[in-house]
PDB file of C-alpha atoms in Angstrom:
ATOM      1  CA  PRO A   1      18.602  -9.591  28.782  1.00 95.00           C
ATOM      2  CA  ARG A   2      20.581 -12.767  28.137  1.00 96.00           C
ATOM      3  CA  PHE A   3      21.393 -14.721  25.005  1.00 98.00           C
ATOM      4  CA  GLN A   4      18.963 -17.467  24.117  1.00 97.00           C
ATOM      5  CA  SER A   5      20.800 -18.442  20.932  1.00 98.00           C
ATOM      6  CA  ASP A   6      24.285 -18.111  19.457  1.00 98.00           C
ATOM      7  CA  THR A   7      22.748 -15.924  16.731  1.00 98.00           C
ATOM      8  CA  ASP A   8      21.497 -13.322  19.250  1.00 99.00           C
ATOM      9  CA  ALA A   9      22.940  -9.895  19.960  1.00 99.00           C
ATOM     10  CA  ILE A  10      22.307  -7.430  22.777  1.00 99.00           C
ATOM     11  CA  ILE A  11      22.058  -3.734  21.974  1.00 99.00           C
ATOM     12  CA  ASN A  12      22.171  -0.649  24.163  1.00 99.00           C
ATOM     13  CA  VAL A  13      19.217   1.457  23.050  1.00 99.00           C
ATOM     14  CA  SER A  14      19.971   5.094  22.238  1.00 99.00           C
ATOM     15  CA  THR A  15      16.634   6.202  20.745  1.00 99.00           C
ATOM     16  CA  ALA A  16      13.194   4.609  20.491  1.00 99.00           C
ATOM     17  CA  ALA A  17       9.750   5.770  19.386  1.00 99.00           C
ATOM     18  CA  ILE A  18       6.086   5.239  20.119  1.00 98.00           C
ATOM     19  CA  CYS A  19       4.253   3.873  17.080  1.00 96.00           C
ATOM     20  CA  GLY A  20       0.565   4.047  16.271  1.00 92.00           C
ATOM     21  CA  THR A  21       0.549   0.251  16.253  1.00 90.00           C
ATOM     22  CA  ASP A  22       1.584   0.341  19.929  1.00 94.00           C
ATOM     23  CA  LEU A  23      -1.762   1.937  20.736  1.00 93.00           C
ATOM     24  CA  HIS A  24      -3.580  -1.310  19.910  1.00 90.00           C
ATOM     25  CA  ALA A  25      -1.684  -2.945  22.786  1.00 91.00           C
ATOM     26  CA  TYR A  26      -2.150   0.186  24.916  1.00 94.00           C
ATOM     27  CA  HIS A  27      -5.920  -0.232  24.531  1.00 92.00           C
ATOM     28  CA  GLY A  28      -5.837  -3.967  25.255  1.00 91.00           C
ATOM     29  CA  GLU A  29      -6.787  -4.916  21.695  1.00 88.00           C
ATOM     30  CA  VAL A  30      -3.882  -7.306  21.009  1.00 88.00           C
ATOM     31  CA  PRO A  31      -4.601 -10.987  21.755  1.00 88.00           C
ATOM     32  CA  GLY A  32      -2.217 -12.427  24.322  1.00 91.00           C
ATOM     33  CA  PHE A  33      -0.655  -9.103  25.279  1.00 92.00           C
ATOM     34  CA  GLU A  34      -0.185  -9.121  29.050  1.00 90.00           C
ATOM     35  CA  PRO A  35       0.853  -6.450  31.565  1.00 90.00           C
ATOM     36  CA  GLY A  36       4.602  -6.499  32.066  1.00 92.00           C
ATOM     37  CA  ILE A  37       5.568  -7.012  28.427  1.00 94.00           C
ATOM     38  CA  VAL A  38       8.150  -4.415  27.391  1.00 97.00           C
ATOM     39  CA  MET A  39       6.696  -2.458  24.482  1.00 97.00           C
ATOM     40  CA  GLY A  40       8.219  -0.835  21.436  1.00 97.00           C
ATOM     41  CA  HIS A  41       9.271  -1.968  17.970  1.00 98.00           C
ATOM     42  CA  GLU A  42      10.918   1.251  16.751  1.00 98.00           C
ATOM     43  CA  PHE A  43      14.388   1.498  18.264  1.00 99.00           C
ATOM     44  CA  MET A  44      18.106   1.711  17.576  1.00 99.00           C
ATOM     45  CA  GLY A  45      21.400   1.806  19.419  1.00 99.00           C
ATOM     46  CA  THR A  46      24.844   0.238  19.601  1.00 99.00           C
ATOM     47  CA  VAL A  47      25.816  -3.412  19.788  1.00 99.00           C
ATOM     48  CA  ALA A  48      26.780  -4.361  23.359  1.00 99.00           C
ATOM     49  CA  ASP A  49      27.457  -8.078  22.822  1.00 99.00           C
ATOM     50  CA  VAL A  50      27.135 -10.701  20.093  1.00 99.00           C
ATOM     51  CA  GLY A  51      26.616 -14.449  20.080  1.00 98.00           C
ATOM     52  CA  SER A  52      29.291 -16.789  18.783  1.00 98.00           C
ATOM     53  CA  LYS A  53      27.500 -17.325  15.454  1.00 98.00           C
ATOM     54  CA  VAL A  54      26.950 -13.637  14.682  1.00 99.00           C
ATOM     55  CA  THR A  55      29.288 -12.873  11.781  1.00 98.00           C
ATOM     56  CA  THR A  56      28.467  -9.418  10.385  1.00 98.00           C
ATOM     57  CA  LEU A  57      28.325  -7.341  13.572  1.00 98.00           C
ATOM     58  CA  LYS A  58      30.739  -6.398  16.322  1.00 98.00           C
ATOM     59  CA  VAL A  59      30.541  -4.635  19.670  1.00 99.00           C
ATOM     60  CA  GLY A  60      30.163  -0.897  19.177  1.00 98.00           C
ATOM     61  CA  ASP A  61      28.426  -1.063  15.794  1.00 98.00           C
ATOM     62  CA  ARG A  62      25.604   1.448  15.395  1.00 99.00           C
ATOM     63  CA  VAL A  63      22.404  -0.235  14.268  1.00 99.00           C
ATOM     64  CA  VAL A  64      18.687   0.210  13.666  1.00 99.00           C
ATOM     65  CA  ALA A  65      16.513  -2.765  14.574  1.00 99.00           C
ATOM     66  CA  SER A  66      13.936  -4.010  12.109  1.00 99.00           C
ATOM     67  CA  ASP A  67      10.528  -4.063  13.771  1.00 98.00           C
ATOM     68  CA  ILE A  68      10.217  -7.746  12.873  1.00 97.00           C
ATOM     69  CA  THR A  69      12.608 -10.632  13.250  1.00 98.00           C
ATOM     70  CA  ALA A  70      13.342 -13.116  10.479  1.00 98.00           C
ATOM     71  CA  CYS A  71      15.715 -16.053  10.264  1.00 98.00           C
ATOM     72  CA  GLY A  72      17.384 -14.942   7.040  1.00 98.00           C
ATOM     73  CA  THR A  73      17.747 -18.477   5.674  1.00 98.00           C
ATOM     74  CA  CYS A  74      14.272 -19.884   4.914  1.00 98.00           C
ATOM     75  CA  TRP A  75      12.664 -19.806   1.468  1.00 99.00           C
ATOM     76  CA  TYR A  76      10.663 -16.646   2.230  1.00 98.00           C
ATOM     77  CA  CYS A  77      13.697 -14.797   3.566  1.00 98.00           C
ATOM     78  CA  ARG A  78      15.718 -15.758   0.503  1.00 97.00           C
ATOM     79  CA  GLN A  79      12.970 -14.185  -1.640  1.00 97.00           C
ATOM     80  CA  GLY A  80      13.111 -10.998   0.434  1.00 96.00           C
ATOM     81  CA  GLN A  81       9.691 -11.717   1.973  1.00 96.00           C
ATOM     82  CA  HIS A  82      10.730 -11.509   5.610  1.00 97.00           C
ATOM     83  CA  TRP A  83       7.232 -10.876   6.995  1.00 95.00           C
ATOM     84  CA  ASN A  84       6.299 -14.416   5.971  1.00 96.00           C
ATOM     85  CA  CYS A  85       9.274 -16.072   7.670  1.00 98.00           C
ATOM     86  CA  PRO A  86       7.960 -18.917   9.882  1.00 97.00           C
ATOM     87  CA  LYS A  87      10.147 -17.567  12.703  1.00 97.00           C
ATOM     88  CA  ARG A  88       8.917 -13.982  12.378  1.00 96.00           C
ATOM     89  CA  SER A  89       8.102 -12.033  15.528  1.00 97.00           C
ATOM     90  CA  LEU A  90       7.261  -8.394  16.237  1.00 96.00           C
ATOM     91  CA  PHE A  91       9.184  -6.735  19.043  1.00 98.00           C
ATOM     92  CA  GLY A  92       7.153  -5.630  22.044  1.00 97.00           C
ATOM     93  CA  TYR A  93       3.813  -7.033  20.906  1.00 94.00           C
ATOM     94  CA  GLY A  94       3.365 -10.249  22.838  1.00 93.00           C
ATOM     95  CA  PRO A  95       2.603 -13.497  21.001  1.00 93.00           C
ATOM     96  CA  ALA A  96       0.237 -11.959  18.423  1.00 89.00           C
ATOM     97  CA  PHE A  97       2.770 -12.229  15.584  1.00 89.00           C
ATOM     98  CA  GLY A  98       5.058 -15.017  16.751  1.00 91.00           C
ATOM     99  CA  GLU A  99       7.344 -15.408  19.747  1.00 92.00           C
ATOM    100  CA  SER A 100       6.775 -12.861  22.516  1.00 95.00           C
ATOM    101  CA  LEU A 101       9.840 -10.607  22.482  1.00 97.00           C
ATOM    102  CA  ALA A 102      10.688  -7.735  24.813  1.00 97.00           C
ATOM    103  CA  GLY A 103      10.491  -4.465  22.939  1.00 97.00           C
ATOM    104  CA  GLY A 104      12.785  -1.511  22.486  1.00 98.00           C
ATOM    105  CA  GLN A 105      11.379   0.996  24.960  1.00 98.00           C
ATOM    106  CA  ALA A 106      14.079  -0.184  27.364  1.00 98.00           C
ATOM    107  CA  GLU A 107      17.776   0.354  28.010  1.00 98.00           C
ATOM    108  CA  GLN A 108      18.817  -2.975  26.463  1.00 99.00           C
ATOM    109  CA  VAL A 109      17.172  -5.439  24.073  1.00 99.00           C
ATOM    110  CA  ARG A 110      17.948  -8.993  22.969  1.00 99.00           C
ATOM    111  CA  ILE A 111      17.911  -9.291  19.182  1.00 99.00           C
ATOM    112  CA  PRO A 112      17.299 -12.758  17.670  1.00 98.00           C
ATOM    113  CA  PHE A 113      18.867 -13.512  14.262  1.00 99.00           C
ATOM    114  CA  ALA A 114      20.996 -10.411  14.730  1.00 99.00           C
ATOM    115  CA  ASP A 115      22.830 -10.677  11.398  1.00 99.00           C
ATOM    116  CA  THR A 116      19.482 -10.362   9.606  1.00 99.00           C
ATOM    117  CA  VAL A 117      17.479  -8.134  11.945  1.00 99.00           C
ATOM    118  CA  LEU A 118      19.987  -5.377  12.729  1.00 99.00           C
ATOM    119  CA  ILE A 119      20.640  -2.734  10.063  1.00 99.00           C
ATOM    120  CA  PRO A 120      24.055  -1.019  10.300  1.00 98.00           C
ATOM    121  CA  VAL A 121      23.943   2.757   9.876  1.00 98.00           C
ATOM    122  CA  PRO A 122      26.814   5.221   9.382  1.00 96.00           C
ATOM    123  CA  PRO A 123      28.033   7.300  12.332  1.00 93.00           C
ATOM    124  CA  SER A 124      27.612  10.475  10.268  1.00 93.00           C
ATOM    125  CA  LEU A 125      23.809  10.350  10.488  1.00 97.00           C
ATOM    126  CA  PRO A 126      22.096  11.326  13.773  1.00 98.00           C
ATOM    127  CA  ASP A 127      19.706   8.839  15.371  1.00 99.00           C
ATOM    128  CA  GLU A 128      16.623  10.821  14.437  1.00 98.00           C
ATOM    129  CA  GLN A 129      17.461  10.660  10.738  1.00 98.00           C
ATOM    130  CA  VAL A 130      17.710   6.860  10.623  1.00 99.00           C
ATOM    131  CA  LEU A 131      15.475   5.625  13.463  1.00 99.00           C
ATOM    132  CA  PHE A 132      12.386   5.259  11.282  1.00 99.00           C
ATOM    133  CA  LEU A 133      14.157   2.921   8.856  1.00 98.00           C
ATOM    134  CA  GLY A 134      13.089   0.151  11.232  1.00 98.00           C
ATOM    135  CA  ASP A 135       9.364   0.523  10.568  1.00 98.00           C
ATOM    136  CA  ILE A 136       7.281   3.504   9.525  1.00 98.00           C
ATOM    137  CA  LEU A 137       9.565   5.074   6.910  1.00 99.00           C
ATOM    138  CA  THR A 138      10.023   1.707   5.248  1.00 98.00           C
ATOM    139  CA  THR A 139       6.286   1.037   5.419  1.00 98.00           C
ATOM    140  CA  GLY A 140       5.372   4.344   3.780  1.00 98.00           C
ATOM    141  CA  TYR A 141       8.046   3.856   1.134  1.00 99.00           C
ATOM    142  CA  LEU A 142       6.818   0.328   0.402  1.00 98.00           C
ATOM    143  CA  CYS A 143       3.285   1.654  -0.012  1.00 99.00           C
ATOM    144  CA  ALA A 144       4.419   3.987  -2.796  1.00 99.00           C
ATOM    145  CA  LEU A 145       6.678   1.309  -4.271  1.00 98.00           C
ATOM    146  CA  ASN A 146       3.872  -1.252  -4.414  1.00 98.00           C
ATOM    147  CA  GLY A 147       1.643   1.389  -5.963  1.00 98.00           C
ATOM    148  CA  GLY A 148       4.050   1.695  -8.859  1.00 98.00           C
ATOM    149  CA  VAL A 149       4.262   5.478  -8.522  1.00 99.00           C
ATOM    150  CA  LYS A 150       6.077   6.954 -11.517  1.00 98.00           C
ATOM    151  CA  PRO A 151       6.948  10.437 -12.802  1.00 99.00           C
ATOM    152  CA  GLY A 152       3.896  12.530 -13.611  1.00 98.00           C
ATOM    153  CA  ASP A 153       1.413  10.512 -11.549  1.00 98.00           C
ATOM    154  CA  LEU A 154      -1.398  11.978  -9.476  1.00 99.00           C
ATOM    155  CA  VAL A 155      -1.239  10.192  -6.130  1.00 99.00           C
ATOM    156  CA  ALA A 156      -3.885  10.209  -3.395  1.00 99.00           C
ATOM    157  CA  VAL A 157      -2.763   9.163   0.091  1.00 99.00           C
ATOM    158  CA  VAL A 158      -5.515   8.207   2.519  1.00 99.00           C
ATOM    159  CA  GLY A 159      -4.248   8.974   6.008  1.00 98.00           C
ATOM    160  CA  CYS A 160      -1.830  11.693   7.094  1.00 98.00           C
ATOM    161  CA  GLY A 161      -0.367  10.019  10.159  1.00 97.00           C
ATOM    162  CA  PRO A 162       3.367   9.226  10.219  1.00 98.00           C
ATOM    163  CA  VAL A 163       3.113   6.327   7.745  1.00 98.00           C
ATOM    164  CA  GLY A 164       0.884   8.354   5.440  1.00 98.00           C
ATOM    165  CA  ILE A 165       3.268  11.312   5.528  1.00 99.00           C
ATOM    166  CA  PHE A 166       6.168   9.035   4.642  1.00 99.00           C
ATOM    167  CA  ALA A 167       4.114   7.538   1.802  1.00 99.00           C
ATOM    168  CA  GLN A 168       3.581  11.083   0.524  1.00 99.00           C
ATOM    169  CA  MET A 169       7.307  11.836   0.780  1.00 99.00           C
ATOM    170  CA  ALA A 170       8.129   8.625  -1.078  1.00 99.00           C
ATOM    171  CA  ALA A 171       5.620   9.365  -3.833  1.00 99.00           C
ATOM    172  CA  ARG A 172       7.291  12.706  -4.477  1.00 98.00           C
ATOM    173  CA  VAL A 173      10.732  11.084  -4.516  1.00 98.00           C
ATOM    174  CA  MET A 174       9.406   8.687  -7.157  1.00 98.00           C
ATOM    175  CA  GLY A 175       8.312  11.598  -9.323  1.00 99.00           C
ATOM    176  CA  ALA A 176       4.618  12.155  -8.575  1.00 99.00           C
ATOM    177  CA  ALA A 177       3.389  15.380 -10.159  1.00 98.00           C
ATOM    178  CA  ARG A 178       0.837  16.001  -7.422  1.00 98.00           C
ATOM    179  CA  VAL A 179       0.169  14.299  -4.097  1.00 99.00           C
ATOM    180  CA  TYR A 180      -3.060  14.607  -2.114  1.00 99.00           C
ATOM    181  CA  GLY A 181      -3.197  13.995   1.635  1.00 99.00           C
ATOM    182  CA  ILE A 182      -6.650  12.886   2.821  1.00 99.00           C
ATOM    183  CA  ASP A 183      -7.569  13.047   6.517  1.00 98.00           C
ATOM    184  CA  ARG A 184      -9.902  14.835   8.905  1.00 97.00           C
ATOM    185  CA  ILE A 185      -7.489  15.894  11.674  1.00 96.00           C
ATOM    186  CA  SER A 186      -6.313  19.466  11.164  1.00 96.00           C
ATOM    187  CA  ASP A 187      -2.796  18.988  12.563  1.00 95.00           C
ATOM    188  CA  ARG A 188      -2.207  16.043  10.257  1.00 97.00           C
ATOM    189  CA  LEU A 189      -3.530  17.908   7.249  1.00 98.00           C
ATOM    190  CA  ALA A 190      -1.198  20.774   8.128  1.00 98.00           C
ATOM    191  CA  MET A 191       1.710  18.327   8.274  1.00 97.00           C
ATOM    192  CA  ALA A 192       0.793  17.018   4.818  1.00 98.00           C
ATOM    193  CA  GLU A 193       0.653  20.555   3.425  1.00 98.00           C
ATOM    194  CA  ARG A 194       3.995  21.373   5.053  1.00 97.00           C
ATOM    195  CA  PHE A 195       5.611  18.611   3.023  1.00 97.00           C
ATOM    196  CA  GLY A 196       4.061  19.683  -0.257  1.00 97.00           C
ATOM    197  CA  SER A 197       0.829  17.697  -0.471  1.00 98.00           C
ATOM    198  CA  VAL A 198      -2.604  19.076  -1.298  1.00 99.00           C
ATOM    199  CA  PRO A 199      -4.647  18.576   1.899  1.00 99.00           C
ATOM    200  CA  ILE A 200      -8.231  17.324   1.672  1.00 99.00           C
ATOM    201  CA  ASN A 201     -10.442  17.206   4.763  1.00 99.00           C
ATOM    202  CA  PHE A 202     -12.912  14.458   3.943  1.00 98.00           C
ATOM    203  CA  GLU A 203     -15.403  15.837   6.477  1.00 97.00           C
ATOM    204  CA  THR A 204     -15.800  19.059   4.498  1.00 98.00           C
ATOM    205  CA  LYS A 205     -15.019  17.956   0.919  1.00 98.00           C
ATOM    206  CA  ASP A 206     -15.476  14.743  -1.004  1.00 98.00           C
ATOM    207  CA  PRO A 207     -11.943  13.647  -1.987  1.00 98.00           C
ATOM    208  CA  LYS A 208     -13.259  12.141  -5.205  1.00 98.00           C
ATOM    209  CA  ASP A 209     -14.819  15.454  -6.260  1.00 98.00           C
ATOM    210  CA  VAL A 210     -11.594  17.371  -5.575  1.00 98.00           C
ATOM    211  CA  ILE A 211      -9.290  14.920  -7.317  1.00 98.00           C
ATOM    212  CA  TRP A 212     -11.540  14.329 -10.292  1.00 96.00           C
ATOM    213  CA  ALA A 213     -11.970  18.075 -10.798  1.00 97.00           C
ATOM    214  CA  ASP A 214      -8.183  18.522 -10.739  1.00 96.00           C
ATOM    215  CA  SER A 215      -7.656  15.700 -13.238  1.00 96.00           C
ATOM    216  CA  ASN A 216     -10.334  16.565 -15.788  1.00 95.00           C
ATOM    217  CA  GLY A 217     -12.515  13.749 -14.543  1.00 95.00           C
ATOM    218  CA  ARG A 218      -9.848  11.071 -14.739  1.00 96.00           C
ATOM    219  CA  GLY A 219      -9.053  10.395 -11.074  1.00 98.00           C
ATOM    220  CA  ALA A 220      -5.825   9.568  -9.283  1.00 99.00           C
ATOM    221  CA  ASP A 221      -3.368   7.221 -10.955  1.00 99.00           C
ATOM    222  CA  VAL A 222      -2.440   5.656  -7.625  1.00 99.00           C
ATOM    223  CA  ALA A 223      -4.099   5.624  -4.197  1.00 99.00           C
ATOM    224  CA  LEU A 224      -2.057   4.768  -1.112  1.00 99.00           C
ATOM    225  CA  GLU A 225      -4.039   3.610   1.927  1.00 98.00           C
ATOM    226  CA  ALA A 226      -2.210   4.089   5.234  1.00 97.00           C
ATOM    227  CA  VAL A 227      -4.935   3.856   7.876  1.00 95.00           C
ATOM    228  CA  GLY A 228      -6.695   0.501   7.898  1.00 90.00           C
ATOM    229  CA  GLY A 229     -10.428  -0.111   8.054  1.00 89.00           C
ATOM    230  CA  LYS A 230     -13.296  -0.165   5.593  1.00 92.00           C
ATOM    231  CA  ASP A 231     -13.896   3.564   5.117  1.00 94.00           C
ATOM    232  CA  PRO A 232     -10.297   4.516   4.230  1.00 96.00           C
ATOM    233  CA  LEU A 233     -10.098   1.634   1.770  1.00 95.00           C
ATOM    234  CA  ASP A 234     -13.426   2.664   0.250  1.00 95.00           C
ATOM    235  CA  THR A 235     -12.041   6.171  -0.206  1.00 97.00           C
ATOM    236  CA  ALA A 236      -8.893   4.872  -1.877  1.00 97.00           C
ATOM    237  CA  ILE A 237     -10.903   2.798  -4.341  1.00 96.00           C
ATOM    238  CA  ARG A 238     -13.299   5.659  -5.100  1.00 96.00           C
ATOM    239  CA  VAL A 239     -10.635   8.216  -5.997  1.00 97.00           C
ATOM    240  CA  ILE A 240      -8.580   6.203  -8.500  1.00 97.00           C
ATOM    241  CA  ARG A 241      -9.063   6.199 -12.238  1.00 98.00           C
ATOM    242  CA  PRO A 242      -9.860   3.143 -14.357  1.00 97.00           C
ATOM    243  CA  HIS A 243      -6.796   0.902 -14.570  1.00 97.00           C
ATOM    244  CA  GLY A 244      -5.471   2.578 -11.421  1.00 98.00           C
ATOM    245  CA  THR A 245      -3.701   0.965  -8.493  1.00 98.00           C
ATOM    246  CA  VAL A 246      -4.556   0.897  -4.794  1.00 98.00           C
ATOM    247  CA  SER A 247      -1.627   0.075  -2.511  1.00 98.00           C
ATOM    248  CA  ILE A 248      -2.525  -0.812   1.072  1.00 98.00           C
ATOM    249  CA  VAL A 249      -0.312  -0.806   4.170  1.00 97.00           C
ATOM    250  CA  GLY A 250      -2.965   0.169   6.728  1.00 92.00           C
ATOM    251  CA  VAL A 251      -3.600  -2.495   9.361  1.00 85.00           C
ATOM    252  CA  HIS A 252      -6.785  -4.322   8.359  1.00 82.00           C
ATOM    253  CA  LEU A 253      -8.564  -6.540  10.862  1.00 75.00           C
ATOM    254  CA  GLU A 254     -11.785  -7.146   8.924  1.00 78.00           C
ATOM    255  CA  GLU A 255     -12.328 -10.799   8.044  1.00 81.00           C
ATOM    256  CA  ASN A 256     -14.744  -9.804   5.296  1.00 85.00           C
ATOM    257  CA  TYR A 257     -14.681  -6.696   3.154  1.00 84.00           C
ATOM    258  CA  PRO A 258     -17.671  -5.770   0.922  1.00 81.00           C
ATOM    259  CA  PHE A 259     -15.764  -5.041  -2.272  1.00 83.00           C
ATOM    260  CA  SER A 260     -17.562  -4.779  -5.615  1.00 87.00           C
ATOM    261  CA  ALA A 261     -15.946  -7.267  -7.974  1.00 90.00           C
ATOM    262  CA  VAL A 262     -17.972  -5.751 -10.808  1.00 93.00           C
ATOM    263  CA  ASP A 263     -16.444  -2.330 -10.147  1.00 91.00           C
ATOM    264  CA  GLY A 264     -12.964  -3.834  -9.989  1.00 93.00           C
ATOM    265  CA  PHE A 265     -13.529  -5.747 -13.215  1.00 94.00           C
ATOM    266  CA  VAL A 266     -15.057  -2.901 -15.189  1.00 95.00           C
ATOM    267  CA  ARG A 267     -12.414  -0.392 -14.081  1.00 95.00           C
ATOM    268  CA  GLU A 268      -9.557  -2.931 -14.322  1.00 97.00           C
ATOM    269  CA  LEU A 269      -8.260  -2.060 -10.869  1.00 97.00           C
ATOM    270  CA  THR A 270      -5.129  -3.389  -9.211  1.00 97.00           C
ATOM    271  CA  VAL A 271      -5.358  -3.744  -5.421  1.00 96.00           C
ATOM    272  CA  ARG A 272      -2.221  -4.724  -3.532  1.00 97.00           C
ATOM    273  CA  PHE A 273      -1.632  -5.285   0.178  1.00 96.00           C
ATOM    274  CA  GLY A 274       1.808  -4.997   1.736  1.00 96.00           C
ATOM    275  CA  VAL A 275       3.712  -4.922   5.016  1.00 94.00           C
ATOM    276  CA  GLY A 276       6.858  -2.844   5.477  1.00 93.00           C
ATOM    277  CA  ASP A 277      10.102  -4.812   5.215  1.00 96.00           C
ATOM    278  CA  PRO A 278      13.048  -2.893   6.700  1.00 98.00           C
ATOM    279  CA  ILE A 279      15.398  -5.837   6.196  1.00 98.00           C
ATOM    280  CA  ARG A 280      14.840  -5.725   2.440  1.00 97.00           C
ATOM    281  CA  LEU A 281      14.341  -2.013   1.828  1.00 98.00           C
ATOM    282  CA  ALA A 282      16.704  -0.215   4.225  1.00 97.00           C
ATOM    283  CA  ALA A 283      19.597  -0.378   1.768  1.00 96.00           C
ATOM    284  CA  GLN A 284      17.410   1.292  -0.870  1.00 97.00           C
ATOM    285  CA  ILE A 285      16.184   4.062   1.428  1.00 98.00           C
ATOM    286  CA  LEU A 286      19.360   4.863   3.392  1.00 98.00           C
ATOM    287  CA  PRO A 287      21.116   6.620   0.467  1.00 98.00           C
ATOM    288  CA  LEU A 288      18.093   8.911   0.080  1.00 98.00           C
ATOM    289  CA  ILE A 289      18.554   9.975   3.705  1.00 98.00           C
ATOM    290  CA  GLU A 290      22.299  10.451   3.260  1.00 98.00           C
ATOM    291  CA  GLN A 291      21.653  12.663   0.214  1.00 97.00           C
ATOM    292  CA  GLY A 292      19.035  14.720   2.077  1.00 97.00           C
ATOM    293  CA  VAL A 293      16.305  13.666  -0.349  1.00 97.00           C
ATOM    294  CA  LEU A 294      14.352  12.193   2.565  1.00 98.00           C
ATOM    295  CA  GLN A 295      14.419  13.976   5.929  1.00 97.00           C
ATOM    296  CA  PRO A 296      12.314  11.730   8.162  1.00 98.00           C
ATOM    297  CA  GLN A 297      13.317  13.496  11.383  1.00 98.00           C
ATOM    298  CA  GLN A 298      11.066  16.398  10.411  1.00 98.00           C
ATOM    299  CA  ILE A 299       7.953  14.577  11.609  1.00 98.00           C
ATOM    300  CA  ILE A 300       9.162  14.434  15.243  1.00 98.00           C
ATOM    301  CA  THR A 301       7.185  16.724  17.534  1.00 98.00           C
ATOM    302  CA  HIS A 302       8.052  15.443  21.024  1.00 98.00           C
ATOM    303  CA  ARG A 303      11.212  14.108  22.673  1.00 98.00           C
ATOM    304  CA  ILE A 304      10.966  12.430  26.066  1.00 98.00           C
ATOM    305  CA  SER A 305      13.021  10.366  28.515  1.00 98.00           C
ATOM    306  CA  LEU A 306      12.340   6.743  29.435  1.00 97.00           C
ATOM    307  CA  ASP A 307      10.707   7.868  32.689  1.00 97.00           C
ATOM    308  CA  GLU A 308       8.285  10.009  30.697  1.00 98.00           C
ATOM    309  CA  VAL A 309       7.039   7.191  28.446  1.00 97.00           C
ATOM    310  CA  PRO A 310       3.630   6.853  30.209  1.00 97.00           C
ATOM    311  CA  GLU A 311       3.003  10.547  29.572  1.00 98.00           C
ATOM    312  CA  GLY A 312       4.243  10.083  26.016  1.00 98.00           C
ATOM    313  CA  TYR A 313       1.643   7.390  25.434  1.00 98.00           C
ATOM    314  CA  ARG A 314      -1.057   9.626  26.897  1.00 98.00           C
ATOM    315  CA  ILE A 315      -0.389  12.585  24.618  1.00 98.00           C
ATOM    316  CA  PHE A 316       0.125  10.345  21.583  1.00 97.00           C
ATOM    317  CA  ASN A 317      -3.128   8.531  22.284  1.00 97.00           C
ATOM    318  CA  GLU A 318      -4.935  11.860  22.647  1.00 96.00           C
ATOM    319  CA  ARG A 319      -3.393  13.027  19.347  1.00 93.00           C
ATOM    320  CA  LYS A 320      -1.604  15.886  21.034  1.00 95.00           C
ATOM    321  CA  ALA A 321       1.660  14.672  19.510  1.00 97.00           C
ATOM    322  CA  PHE A 322       2.415  13.662  15.929  1.00 97.00           C
ATOM    323  CA  LYS A 323       5.510  11.577  16.645  1.00 98.00           C
ATOM    324  CA  VAL A 324       7.129  10.889  20.016  1.00 98.00           C
ATOM    325  CA  VAL A 325      10.715   9.689  20.384  1.00 99.00           C
ATOM    326  CA  VAL A 326      12.367   8.410  23.548  1.00 98.00           C
ATOM    327  CA  LYS A 327      15.951   9.539  24.185  1.00 98.00           C
ATOM    328  CA  PHE A 328      18.270   7.459  26.373  1.00 96.00           C
TER     329      PHE A 328
END
């Protein structure tokens, strides 16, 4: 890749990952995504070169890339709302969310607005501990943060994929007394249980019945929705108590959602959508990794080379892998 702006940097990729969001492009569901676009928005490495207007980075710096780009200077960026930057793009996703940028499942990547988009990480932490700062760890953490999880809360997490697992981890870090992981896939439920959550298979038990029985009929204080789609959101709304909060980071593509305003009014519900923001939250999460409070590398099940990426997509798509990382 070559510079297209003085604020660009080039990085040599050391580790990347396949994200569940990549599967939408894999299945041809992303508007404007064409064959030949380099995929991947979860990646990290070392700085190989910097443009003349890059001021905070130098060659050799170890960095994690945010999954999205942002200019760092507009009104939204100054408020810490980088997803709404007019110059936002998503690496490796075509023109669906802005400029079409080559992704990180490659040996080198051009990084626009490098001072804003690249997150320096200490050399003491291995790649696998910090890689997920660029997307899914931050997204799961934001879900719990937006939910207002506090000590003593009962928290229900709908979805036990990587983002859902990280939302469960974050809820415990924030002091939740009990965390429920709701899914139907046995391997994912086992992963949730491994990290201390109470697993609920919604195909065999009604999550509302389980949670309400455990809470003397009150319901969960907070529900975190990490899947996307009508049914998971319905579940999240059903399991929370009156005056509870639903925090949503699942990807929702429905233009209309049949939500009962009467139910929301009578139960005084708070419903909040959010998108992970690594640029804003990495500095808050990184110390938790350094202290060993969060150990995100534990979700990795498969490690592959760049040549094995097609096979990596196959097993990830078939749910034979929980999280696949690409080593360079």
